Short mmCIF file of C-alpha atoms and ligand atoms in Angstrom, two decimals:
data_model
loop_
_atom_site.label_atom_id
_atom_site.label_comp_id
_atom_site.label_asym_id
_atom_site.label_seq_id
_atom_site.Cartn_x
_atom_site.Cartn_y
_atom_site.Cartn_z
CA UNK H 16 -123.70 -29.94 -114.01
CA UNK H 17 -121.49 -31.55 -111.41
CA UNK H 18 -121.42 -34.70 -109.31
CA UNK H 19 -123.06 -33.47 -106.54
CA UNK H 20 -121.16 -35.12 -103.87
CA UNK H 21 -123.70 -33.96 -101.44
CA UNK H 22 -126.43 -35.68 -103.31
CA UNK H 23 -124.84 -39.04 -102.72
CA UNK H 24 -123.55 -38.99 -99.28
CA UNK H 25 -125.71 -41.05 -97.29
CA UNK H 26 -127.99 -41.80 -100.04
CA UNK H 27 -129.18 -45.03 -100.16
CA UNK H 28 -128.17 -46.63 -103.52
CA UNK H 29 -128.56 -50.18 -104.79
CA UNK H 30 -126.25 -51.40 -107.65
CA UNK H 31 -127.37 -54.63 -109.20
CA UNK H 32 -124.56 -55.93 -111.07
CA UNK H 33 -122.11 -54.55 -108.50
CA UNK H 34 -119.52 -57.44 -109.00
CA UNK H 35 -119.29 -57.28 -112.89
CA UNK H 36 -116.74 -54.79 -114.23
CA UNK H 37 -118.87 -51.70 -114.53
CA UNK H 38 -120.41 -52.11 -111.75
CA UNK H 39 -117.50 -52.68 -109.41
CA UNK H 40 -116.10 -49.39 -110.53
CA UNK H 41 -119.23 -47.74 -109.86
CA UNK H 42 -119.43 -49.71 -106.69
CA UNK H 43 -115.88 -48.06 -105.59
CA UNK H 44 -116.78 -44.22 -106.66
CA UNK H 45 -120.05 -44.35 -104.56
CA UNK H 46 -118.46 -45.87 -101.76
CA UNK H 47 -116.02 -42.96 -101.84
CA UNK H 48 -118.50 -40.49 -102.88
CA UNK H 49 -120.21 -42.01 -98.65
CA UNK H 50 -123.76 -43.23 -100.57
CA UNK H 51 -124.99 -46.11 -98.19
CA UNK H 52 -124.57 -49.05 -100.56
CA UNK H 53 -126.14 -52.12 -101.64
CA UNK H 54 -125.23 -54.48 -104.47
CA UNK H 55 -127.48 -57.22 -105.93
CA UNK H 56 -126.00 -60.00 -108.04
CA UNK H 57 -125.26 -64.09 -107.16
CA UNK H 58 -121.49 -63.88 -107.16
CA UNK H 59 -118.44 -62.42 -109.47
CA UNK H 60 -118.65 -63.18 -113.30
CA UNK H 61 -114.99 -63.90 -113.66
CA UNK H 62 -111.75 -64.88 -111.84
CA UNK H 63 -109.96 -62.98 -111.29
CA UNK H 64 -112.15 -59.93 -111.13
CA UNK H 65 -112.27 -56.28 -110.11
CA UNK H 66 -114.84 -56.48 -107.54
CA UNK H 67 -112.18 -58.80 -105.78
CA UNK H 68 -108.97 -57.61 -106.25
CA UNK H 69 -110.05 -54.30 -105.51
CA UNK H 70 -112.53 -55.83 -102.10
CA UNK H 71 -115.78 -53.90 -103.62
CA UNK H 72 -118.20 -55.99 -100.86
CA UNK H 73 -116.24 -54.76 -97.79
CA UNK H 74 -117.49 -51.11 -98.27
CA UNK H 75 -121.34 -52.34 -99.05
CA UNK H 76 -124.23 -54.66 -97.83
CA UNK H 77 -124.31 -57.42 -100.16
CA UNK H 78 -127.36 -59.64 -101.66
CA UNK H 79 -126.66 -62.72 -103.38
CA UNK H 80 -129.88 -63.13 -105.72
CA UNK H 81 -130.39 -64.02 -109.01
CA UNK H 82 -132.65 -60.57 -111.14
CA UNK H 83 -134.92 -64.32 -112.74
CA UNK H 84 -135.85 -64.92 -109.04
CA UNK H 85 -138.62 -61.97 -108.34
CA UNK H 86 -139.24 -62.88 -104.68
CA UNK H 87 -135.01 -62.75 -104.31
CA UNK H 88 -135.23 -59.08 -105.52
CA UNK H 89 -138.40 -58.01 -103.67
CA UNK H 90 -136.52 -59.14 -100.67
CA UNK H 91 -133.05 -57.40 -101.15
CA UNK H 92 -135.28 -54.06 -102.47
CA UNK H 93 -137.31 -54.18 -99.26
CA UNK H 94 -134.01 -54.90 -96.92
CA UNK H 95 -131.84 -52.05 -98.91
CA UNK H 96 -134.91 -49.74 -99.19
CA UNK H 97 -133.04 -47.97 -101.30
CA UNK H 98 -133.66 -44.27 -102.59
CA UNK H 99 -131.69 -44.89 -105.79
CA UNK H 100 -131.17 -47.78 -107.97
CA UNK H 101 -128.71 -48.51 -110.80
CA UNK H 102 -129.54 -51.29 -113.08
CA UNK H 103 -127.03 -53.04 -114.32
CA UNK H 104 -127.32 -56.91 -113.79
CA UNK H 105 -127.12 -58.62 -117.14
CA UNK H 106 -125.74 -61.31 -119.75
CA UNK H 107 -123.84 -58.79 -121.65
CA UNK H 108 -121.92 -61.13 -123.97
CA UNK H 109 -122.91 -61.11 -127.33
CA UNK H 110 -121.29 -64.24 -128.34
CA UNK H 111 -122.91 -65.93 -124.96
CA UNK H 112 -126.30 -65.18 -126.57
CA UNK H 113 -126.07 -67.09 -129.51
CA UNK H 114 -125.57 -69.83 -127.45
CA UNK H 115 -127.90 -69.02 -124.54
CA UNK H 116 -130.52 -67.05 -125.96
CA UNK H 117 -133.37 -68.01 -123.74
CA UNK H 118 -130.60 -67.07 -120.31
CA UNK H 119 -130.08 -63.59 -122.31
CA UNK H 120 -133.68 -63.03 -122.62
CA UNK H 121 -134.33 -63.93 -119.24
CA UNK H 122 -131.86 -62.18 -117.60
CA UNK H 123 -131.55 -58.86 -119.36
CA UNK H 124 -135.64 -58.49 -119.85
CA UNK H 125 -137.38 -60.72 -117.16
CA UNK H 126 -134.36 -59.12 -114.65
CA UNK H 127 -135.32 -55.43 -115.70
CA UNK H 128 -139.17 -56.40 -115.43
CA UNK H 129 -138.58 -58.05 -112.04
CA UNK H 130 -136.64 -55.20 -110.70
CA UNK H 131 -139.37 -52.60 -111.65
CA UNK H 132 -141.94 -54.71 -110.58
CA UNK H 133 -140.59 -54.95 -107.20
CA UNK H 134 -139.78 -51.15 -107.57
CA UNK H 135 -143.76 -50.22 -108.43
CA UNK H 136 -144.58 -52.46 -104.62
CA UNK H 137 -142.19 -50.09 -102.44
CA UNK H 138 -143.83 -46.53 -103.16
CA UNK H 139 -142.62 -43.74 -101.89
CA UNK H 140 -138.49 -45.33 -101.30
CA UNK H 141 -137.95 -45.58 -104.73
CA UNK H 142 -137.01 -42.19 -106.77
CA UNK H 143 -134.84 -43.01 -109.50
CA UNK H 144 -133.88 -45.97 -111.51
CA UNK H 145 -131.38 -46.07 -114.18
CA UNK H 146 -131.51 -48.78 -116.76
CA UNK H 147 -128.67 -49.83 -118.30
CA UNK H 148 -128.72 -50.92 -121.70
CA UNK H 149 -126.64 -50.57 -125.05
CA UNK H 150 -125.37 -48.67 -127.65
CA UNK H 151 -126.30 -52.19 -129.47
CA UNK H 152 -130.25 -51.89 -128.97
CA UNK H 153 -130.53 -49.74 -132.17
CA UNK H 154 -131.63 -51.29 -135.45
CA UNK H 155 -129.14 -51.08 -138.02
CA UNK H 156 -130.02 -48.75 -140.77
CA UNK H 157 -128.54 -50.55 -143.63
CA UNK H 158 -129.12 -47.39 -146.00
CA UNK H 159 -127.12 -45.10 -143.57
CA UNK H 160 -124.27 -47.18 -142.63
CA UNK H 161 -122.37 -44.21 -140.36
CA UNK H 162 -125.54 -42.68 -138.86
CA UNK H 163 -124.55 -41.50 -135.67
CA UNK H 164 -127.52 -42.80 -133.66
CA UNK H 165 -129.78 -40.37 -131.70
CA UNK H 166 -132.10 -41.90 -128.83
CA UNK H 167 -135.59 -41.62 -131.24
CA UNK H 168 -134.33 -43.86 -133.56
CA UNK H 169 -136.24 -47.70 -134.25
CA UNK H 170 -134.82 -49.89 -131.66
CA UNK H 171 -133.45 -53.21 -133.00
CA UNK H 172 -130.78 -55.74 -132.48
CA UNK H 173 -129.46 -58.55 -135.09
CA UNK H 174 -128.55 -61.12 -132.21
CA UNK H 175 -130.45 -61.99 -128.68
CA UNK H 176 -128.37 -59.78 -126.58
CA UNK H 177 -128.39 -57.17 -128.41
CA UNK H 178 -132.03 -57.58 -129.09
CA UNK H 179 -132.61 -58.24 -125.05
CA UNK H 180 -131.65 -54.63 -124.37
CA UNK H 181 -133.96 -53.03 -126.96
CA UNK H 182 -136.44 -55.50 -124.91
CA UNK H 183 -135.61 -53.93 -121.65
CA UNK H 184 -136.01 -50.64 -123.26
CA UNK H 185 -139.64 -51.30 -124.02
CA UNK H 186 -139.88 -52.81 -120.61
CA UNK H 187 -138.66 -49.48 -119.01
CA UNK H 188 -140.51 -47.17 -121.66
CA UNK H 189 -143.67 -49.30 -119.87
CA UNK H 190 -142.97 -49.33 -116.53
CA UNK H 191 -142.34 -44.95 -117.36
CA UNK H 192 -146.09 -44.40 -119.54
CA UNK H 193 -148.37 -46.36 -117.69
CA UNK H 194 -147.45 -48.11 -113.82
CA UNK H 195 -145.47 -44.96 -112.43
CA UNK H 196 -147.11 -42.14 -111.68
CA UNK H 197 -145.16 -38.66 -113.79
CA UNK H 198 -144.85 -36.52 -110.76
CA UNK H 199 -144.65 -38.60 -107.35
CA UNK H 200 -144.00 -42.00 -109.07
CA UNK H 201 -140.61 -43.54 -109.23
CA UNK H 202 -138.92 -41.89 -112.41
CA UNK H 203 -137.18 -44.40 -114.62
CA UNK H 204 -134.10 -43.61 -117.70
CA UNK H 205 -132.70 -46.08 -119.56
CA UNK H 206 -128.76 -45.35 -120.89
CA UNK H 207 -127.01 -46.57 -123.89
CA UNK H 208 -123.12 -46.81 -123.93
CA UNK H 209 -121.14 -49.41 -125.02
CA UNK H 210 -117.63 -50.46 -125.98
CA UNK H 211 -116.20 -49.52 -122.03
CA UNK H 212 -113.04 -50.10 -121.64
CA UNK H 213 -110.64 -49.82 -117.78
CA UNK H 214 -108.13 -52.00 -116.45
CA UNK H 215 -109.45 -54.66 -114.69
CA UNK H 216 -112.09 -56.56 -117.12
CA UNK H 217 -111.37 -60.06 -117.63
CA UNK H 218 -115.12 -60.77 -119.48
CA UNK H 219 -115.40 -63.01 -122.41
CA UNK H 220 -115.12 -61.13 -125.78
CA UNK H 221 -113.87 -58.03 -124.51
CA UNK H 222 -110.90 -56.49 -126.31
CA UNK H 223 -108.69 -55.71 -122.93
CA UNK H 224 -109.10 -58.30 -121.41
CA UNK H 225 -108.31 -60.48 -124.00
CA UNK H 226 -105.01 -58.31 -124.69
CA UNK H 227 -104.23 -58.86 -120.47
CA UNK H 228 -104.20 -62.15 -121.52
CA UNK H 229 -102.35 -62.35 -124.55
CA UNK H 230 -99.37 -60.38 -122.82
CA UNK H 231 -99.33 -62.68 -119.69
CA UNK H 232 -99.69 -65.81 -122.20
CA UNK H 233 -97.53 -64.38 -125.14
CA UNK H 234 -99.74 -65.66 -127.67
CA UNK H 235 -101.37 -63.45 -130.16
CA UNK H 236 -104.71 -61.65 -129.16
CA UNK H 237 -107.59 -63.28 -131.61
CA UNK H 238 -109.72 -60.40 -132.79
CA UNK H 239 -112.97 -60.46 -134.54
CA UNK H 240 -113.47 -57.76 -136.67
CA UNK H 241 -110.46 -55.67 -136.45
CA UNK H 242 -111.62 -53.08 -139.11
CA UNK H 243 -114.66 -52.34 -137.24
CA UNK H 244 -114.93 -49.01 -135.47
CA UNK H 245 -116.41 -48.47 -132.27
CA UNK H 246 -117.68 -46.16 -129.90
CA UNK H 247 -114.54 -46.86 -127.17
CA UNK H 248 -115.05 -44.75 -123.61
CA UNK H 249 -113.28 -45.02 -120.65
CA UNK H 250 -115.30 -46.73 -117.86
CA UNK H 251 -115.88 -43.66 -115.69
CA UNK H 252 -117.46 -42.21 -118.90
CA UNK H 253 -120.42 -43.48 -118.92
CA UNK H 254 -120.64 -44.21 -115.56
CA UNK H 255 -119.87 -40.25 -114.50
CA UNK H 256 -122.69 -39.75 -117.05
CA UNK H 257 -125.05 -42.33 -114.77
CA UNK H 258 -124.49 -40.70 -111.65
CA UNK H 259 -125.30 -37.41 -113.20
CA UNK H 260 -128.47 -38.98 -115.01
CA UNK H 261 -129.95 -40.53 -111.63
CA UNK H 262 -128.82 -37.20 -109.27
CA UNK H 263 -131.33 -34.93 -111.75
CA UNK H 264 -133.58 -37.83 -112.26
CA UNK H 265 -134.34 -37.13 -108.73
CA UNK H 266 -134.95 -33.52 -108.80
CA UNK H 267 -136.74 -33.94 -112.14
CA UNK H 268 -139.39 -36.06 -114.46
CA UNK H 269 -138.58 -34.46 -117.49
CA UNK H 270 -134.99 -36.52 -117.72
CA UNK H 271 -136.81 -39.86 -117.38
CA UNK H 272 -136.16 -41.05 -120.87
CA UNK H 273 -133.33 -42.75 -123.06
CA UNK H 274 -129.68 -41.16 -123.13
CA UNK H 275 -126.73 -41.92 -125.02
CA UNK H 276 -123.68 -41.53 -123.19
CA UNK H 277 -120.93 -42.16 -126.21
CA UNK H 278 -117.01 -41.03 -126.19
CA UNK H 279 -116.02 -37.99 -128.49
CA UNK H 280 -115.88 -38.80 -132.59
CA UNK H 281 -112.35 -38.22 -132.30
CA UNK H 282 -112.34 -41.35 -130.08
CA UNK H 283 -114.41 -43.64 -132.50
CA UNK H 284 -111.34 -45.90 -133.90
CA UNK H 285 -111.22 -49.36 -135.58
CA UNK H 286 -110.18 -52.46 -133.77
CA UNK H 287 -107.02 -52.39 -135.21
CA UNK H 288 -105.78 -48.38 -134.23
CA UNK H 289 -106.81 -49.70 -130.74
CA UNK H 290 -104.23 -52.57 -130.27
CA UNK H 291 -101.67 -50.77 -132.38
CA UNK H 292 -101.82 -47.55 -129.79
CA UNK H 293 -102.06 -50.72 -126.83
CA UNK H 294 -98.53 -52.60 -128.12
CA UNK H 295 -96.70 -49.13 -128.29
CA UNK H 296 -98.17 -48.34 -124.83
CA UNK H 297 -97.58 -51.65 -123.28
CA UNK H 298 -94.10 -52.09 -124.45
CA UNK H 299 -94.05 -56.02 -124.75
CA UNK H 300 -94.62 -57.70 -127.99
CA UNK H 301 -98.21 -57.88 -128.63
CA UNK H 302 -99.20 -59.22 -131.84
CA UNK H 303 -102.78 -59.94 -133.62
CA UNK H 304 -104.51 -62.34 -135.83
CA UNK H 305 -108.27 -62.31 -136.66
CA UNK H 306 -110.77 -65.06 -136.14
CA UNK H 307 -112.01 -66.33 -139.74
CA UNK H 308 -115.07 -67.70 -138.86
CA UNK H 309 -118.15 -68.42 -136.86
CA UNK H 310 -118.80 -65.26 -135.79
CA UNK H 311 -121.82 -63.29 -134.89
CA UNK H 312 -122.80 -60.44 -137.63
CA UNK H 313 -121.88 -56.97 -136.30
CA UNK H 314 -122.63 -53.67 -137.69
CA UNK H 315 -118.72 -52.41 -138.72
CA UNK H 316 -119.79 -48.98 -137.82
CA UNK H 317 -121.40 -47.68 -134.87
CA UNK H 318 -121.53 -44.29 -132.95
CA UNK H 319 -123.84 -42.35 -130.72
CA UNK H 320 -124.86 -39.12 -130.02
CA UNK H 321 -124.65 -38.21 -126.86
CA UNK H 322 -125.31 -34.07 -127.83
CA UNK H 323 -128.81 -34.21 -125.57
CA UNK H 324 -126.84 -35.15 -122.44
CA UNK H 325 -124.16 -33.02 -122.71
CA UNK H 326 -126.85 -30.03 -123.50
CA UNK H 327 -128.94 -31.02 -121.04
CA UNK H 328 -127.21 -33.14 -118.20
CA UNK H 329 -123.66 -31.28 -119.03
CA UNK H 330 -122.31 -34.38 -118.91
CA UNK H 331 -119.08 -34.97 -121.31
CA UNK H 332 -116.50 -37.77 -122.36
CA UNK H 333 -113.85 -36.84 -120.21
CA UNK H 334 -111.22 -39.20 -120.51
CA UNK H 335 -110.12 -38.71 -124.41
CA UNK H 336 -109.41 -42.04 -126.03
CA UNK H 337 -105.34 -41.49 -125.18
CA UNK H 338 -105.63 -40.90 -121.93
CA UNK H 339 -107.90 -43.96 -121.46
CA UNK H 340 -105.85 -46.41 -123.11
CA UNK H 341 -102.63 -45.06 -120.56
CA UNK H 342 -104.95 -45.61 -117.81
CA UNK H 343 -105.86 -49.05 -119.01
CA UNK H 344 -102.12 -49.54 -119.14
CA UNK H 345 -100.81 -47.93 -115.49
CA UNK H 346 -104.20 -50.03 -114.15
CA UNK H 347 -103.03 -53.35 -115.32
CA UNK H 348 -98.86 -52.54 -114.70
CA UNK H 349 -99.82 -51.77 -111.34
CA UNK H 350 -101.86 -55.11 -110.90
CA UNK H 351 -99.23 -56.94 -112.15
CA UNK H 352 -96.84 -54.95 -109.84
CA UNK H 353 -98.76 -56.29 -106.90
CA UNK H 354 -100.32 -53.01 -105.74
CA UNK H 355 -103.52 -52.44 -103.53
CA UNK H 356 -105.79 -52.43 -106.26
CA UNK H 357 -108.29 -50.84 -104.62
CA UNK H 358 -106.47 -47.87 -103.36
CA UNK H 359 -105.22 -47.60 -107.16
CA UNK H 360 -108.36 -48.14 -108.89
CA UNK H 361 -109.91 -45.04 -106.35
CA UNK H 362 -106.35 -42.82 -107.28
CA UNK H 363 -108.14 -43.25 -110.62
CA UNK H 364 -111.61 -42.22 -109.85
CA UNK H 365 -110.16 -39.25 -107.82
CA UNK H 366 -108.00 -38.34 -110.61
CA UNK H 367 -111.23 -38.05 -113.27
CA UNK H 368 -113.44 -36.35 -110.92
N1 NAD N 16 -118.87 -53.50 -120.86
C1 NAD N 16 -119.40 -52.95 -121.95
O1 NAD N 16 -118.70 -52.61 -122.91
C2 NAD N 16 -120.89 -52.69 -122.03
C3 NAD N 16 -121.39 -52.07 -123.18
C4 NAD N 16 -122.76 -51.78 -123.26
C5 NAD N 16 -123.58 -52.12 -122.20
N2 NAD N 16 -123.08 -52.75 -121.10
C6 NAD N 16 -124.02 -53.08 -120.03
O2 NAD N 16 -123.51 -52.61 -118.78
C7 NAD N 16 -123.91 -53.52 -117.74
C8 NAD N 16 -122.70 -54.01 -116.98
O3 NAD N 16 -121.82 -54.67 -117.90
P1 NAD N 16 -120.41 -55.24 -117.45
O4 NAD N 16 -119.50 -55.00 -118.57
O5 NAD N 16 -120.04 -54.74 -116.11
O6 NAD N 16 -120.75 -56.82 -117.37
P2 NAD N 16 -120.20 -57.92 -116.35
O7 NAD N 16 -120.45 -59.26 -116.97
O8 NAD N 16 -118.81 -57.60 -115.94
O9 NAD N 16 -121.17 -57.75 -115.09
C9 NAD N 16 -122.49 -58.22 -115.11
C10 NAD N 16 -123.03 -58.21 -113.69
O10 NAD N 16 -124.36 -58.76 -113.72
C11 NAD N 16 -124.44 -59.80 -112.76
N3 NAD N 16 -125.41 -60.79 -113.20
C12 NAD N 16 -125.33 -61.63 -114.26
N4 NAD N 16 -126.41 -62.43 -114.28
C13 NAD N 16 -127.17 -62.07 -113.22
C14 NAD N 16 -128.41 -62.53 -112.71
N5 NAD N 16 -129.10 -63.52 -113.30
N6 NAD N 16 -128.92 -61.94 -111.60
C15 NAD N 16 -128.24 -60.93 -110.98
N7 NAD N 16 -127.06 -60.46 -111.42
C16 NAD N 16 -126.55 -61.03 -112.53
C17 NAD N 16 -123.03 -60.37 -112.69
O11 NAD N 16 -122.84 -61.14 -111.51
C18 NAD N 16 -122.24 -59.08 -112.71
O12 NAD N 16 -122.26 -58.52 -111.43
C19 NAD N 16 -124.71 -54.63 -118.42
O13 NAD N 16 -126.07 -54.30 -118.36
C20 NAD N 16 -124.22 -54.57 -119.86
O14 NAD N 16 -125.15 -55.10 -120.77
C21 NAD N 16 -121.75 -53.05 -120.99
#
């Protein structure tokens, strides 16, 4: 299965989260793929940031609520009326969590309950909602340290974010069993992915972003747990796999479950392979040190499954681990460069679809 370009053109789609890093890329292939868009979120989460360098809000209608404030969403659902929703509003720092638990719990559960709420009071608009989650909202299985996770497995999470997601998982597995109805009813999935890397993220915690910095600065990047491996994917991974998810969720009930969108096992490296591959790439000195303490507990293994949607949404990793990280590379040369940023971050979009 394809992107079915006429699927999206003139659909209307509302991205919550549009001004975070994933959803600012997402934000730019819809707008080029002619969907009539809406975002939902109260502002950019970093400076500098994708969604501004690259002008995201010029192509879209814009509504500056907050996913805690349910009357804010009802309002922005019933002015973008829109056909298709990607969820993707969140605290998605880890580290954030153990500081702000009760924000994290608010955010990434009441948020997700809010939004389907407001979703169950506009029948008949509504036909597909993708929840976002995370690779992270499986329970580590101490006993089977490498299990490649599959979506039955027990849902978990060691620390509140991670926890949060497993949360809106339930919330969404709800929402799907008992207040919509199977065959007229709004159809909800929920998709797991994590580790995304692109040029242009500047969050807390993430590994290329804090390497951006490090180069600019020319102090060492600090790195957590640089003999843990993880499932790294190319942005337009998971979000190719998103767009595919919510084009058959409309045509189709029997998709509206959990999927795991994770990169190839090939592509499942430690810490440490990724910023040795980054400093040969980059070409200036980067060096690394890790953090001794204070740190959250992470599982120093974890990988997906993604064989149901590539059986059964033919979705696949496209961008090979490689490629990505000379993407990442040309993204951020070009930045620095001065380029239009938006024209380059579409060349890439264009160039993986
Ligand atoms: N980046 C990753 O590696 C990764 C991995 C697994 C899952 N995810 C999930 O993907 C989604 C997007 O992540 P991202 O990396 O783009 O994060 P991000 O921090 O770059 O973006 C988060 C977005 O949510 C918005 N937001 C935050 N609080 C909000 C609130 N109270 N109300 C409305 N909007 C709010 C922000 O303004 C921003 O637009 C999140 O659900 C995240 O948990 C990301």
């Amino acid at each position: 299965m394809a992107i079915d370009a006429d699927f999206w053109a003139r659909r209307r789609v509302l991205v919550t989260g549009h001004t975070g890093f994933k959803g600012a890329w997402l934000s730019l292939w819809l707008q080029s793929l002619g969907a009539e868009l809406s975002g939902l979120a109260p502002g950019a989460p970093t400076r500098p940031s994708l969604y501004e360098l690259a002008g995201v809000g010029a192509g879209m209608s814009e509504y500056s609520a907050d996913v805690r404030d349910l009357g804010a969403v009802r309002e922005a659902l019933a002015r973008a009326r829109p056909e298709v929703i990607l969820h993707m509003a969140a605290q998605p720092i880890v580290r954030r969590s153990l500081v702000e638990p009760v924000a994290t719990y608010e955010v990434n559960v009441l948020g997700t309950l809010n939004l389907l709420e407001c979703v169950r009071h506009a029948p008949g608009e509504v036909q597909a909602v993708v929840v976002v989650t995370s690779d992270k909202c499986y329970a580590h299985q101490p006993e089977q340290p490498r299990r490649r996770f599959v979506e039955g497995d027990p849902l978990g999470g060691a620390d509140p974010y991670s926890s949060s997601k497993a949360c809106a998982e339930l919330v969404a597995a709800a929402y799907r069993s008992s207040l919509f109805a199977r065959d007229h009813g709004p159809r909800v999935a929920t998709a797991r992915a994590g580790n995304v890397i692109g040029g242009g993220d500047w969050g807390q915690d993430r590994l290329i972003a804090d390497v951006a910095r490090a180069i600019a600065s020319g102090d060492p990047v600090r790195v957590r747990n640089p003999g843990a491996v993880r499932p790294w994917q190319h942005v337009l991974n998971p979000l190719s796999g998103y767009l595919l998810l919510a084009q058959e969720l409309s045509r189709t009930a029997d998709v509206a479950r959990a999927w795991n969108f994770g990169p190839r096992e090939d592509d499942e490296q430690t810490v440490s392979w990724l910023l040795a591959r980054l400093s040969a790439l980059w070409g200036e000195g980067l060096s690394w040190e890790a953090e001794e303490a204070g740190n959250p507990p992470e599982a120093a293994h974890l990988a997906l499954d993604s064989s149901a949607a590539e059986r059964e949404l033919g979705w696949r990793s496209h961008w090979s681990l490689p490629e990505t990280l000379e993407r990442i590379v040309q993204w951020h040369r070009a930045e620095r460069a001065g380029a239009d940023m938006r024209a380059f971050t579409v060349s890439q979009i264009e160039a993986f679809a």
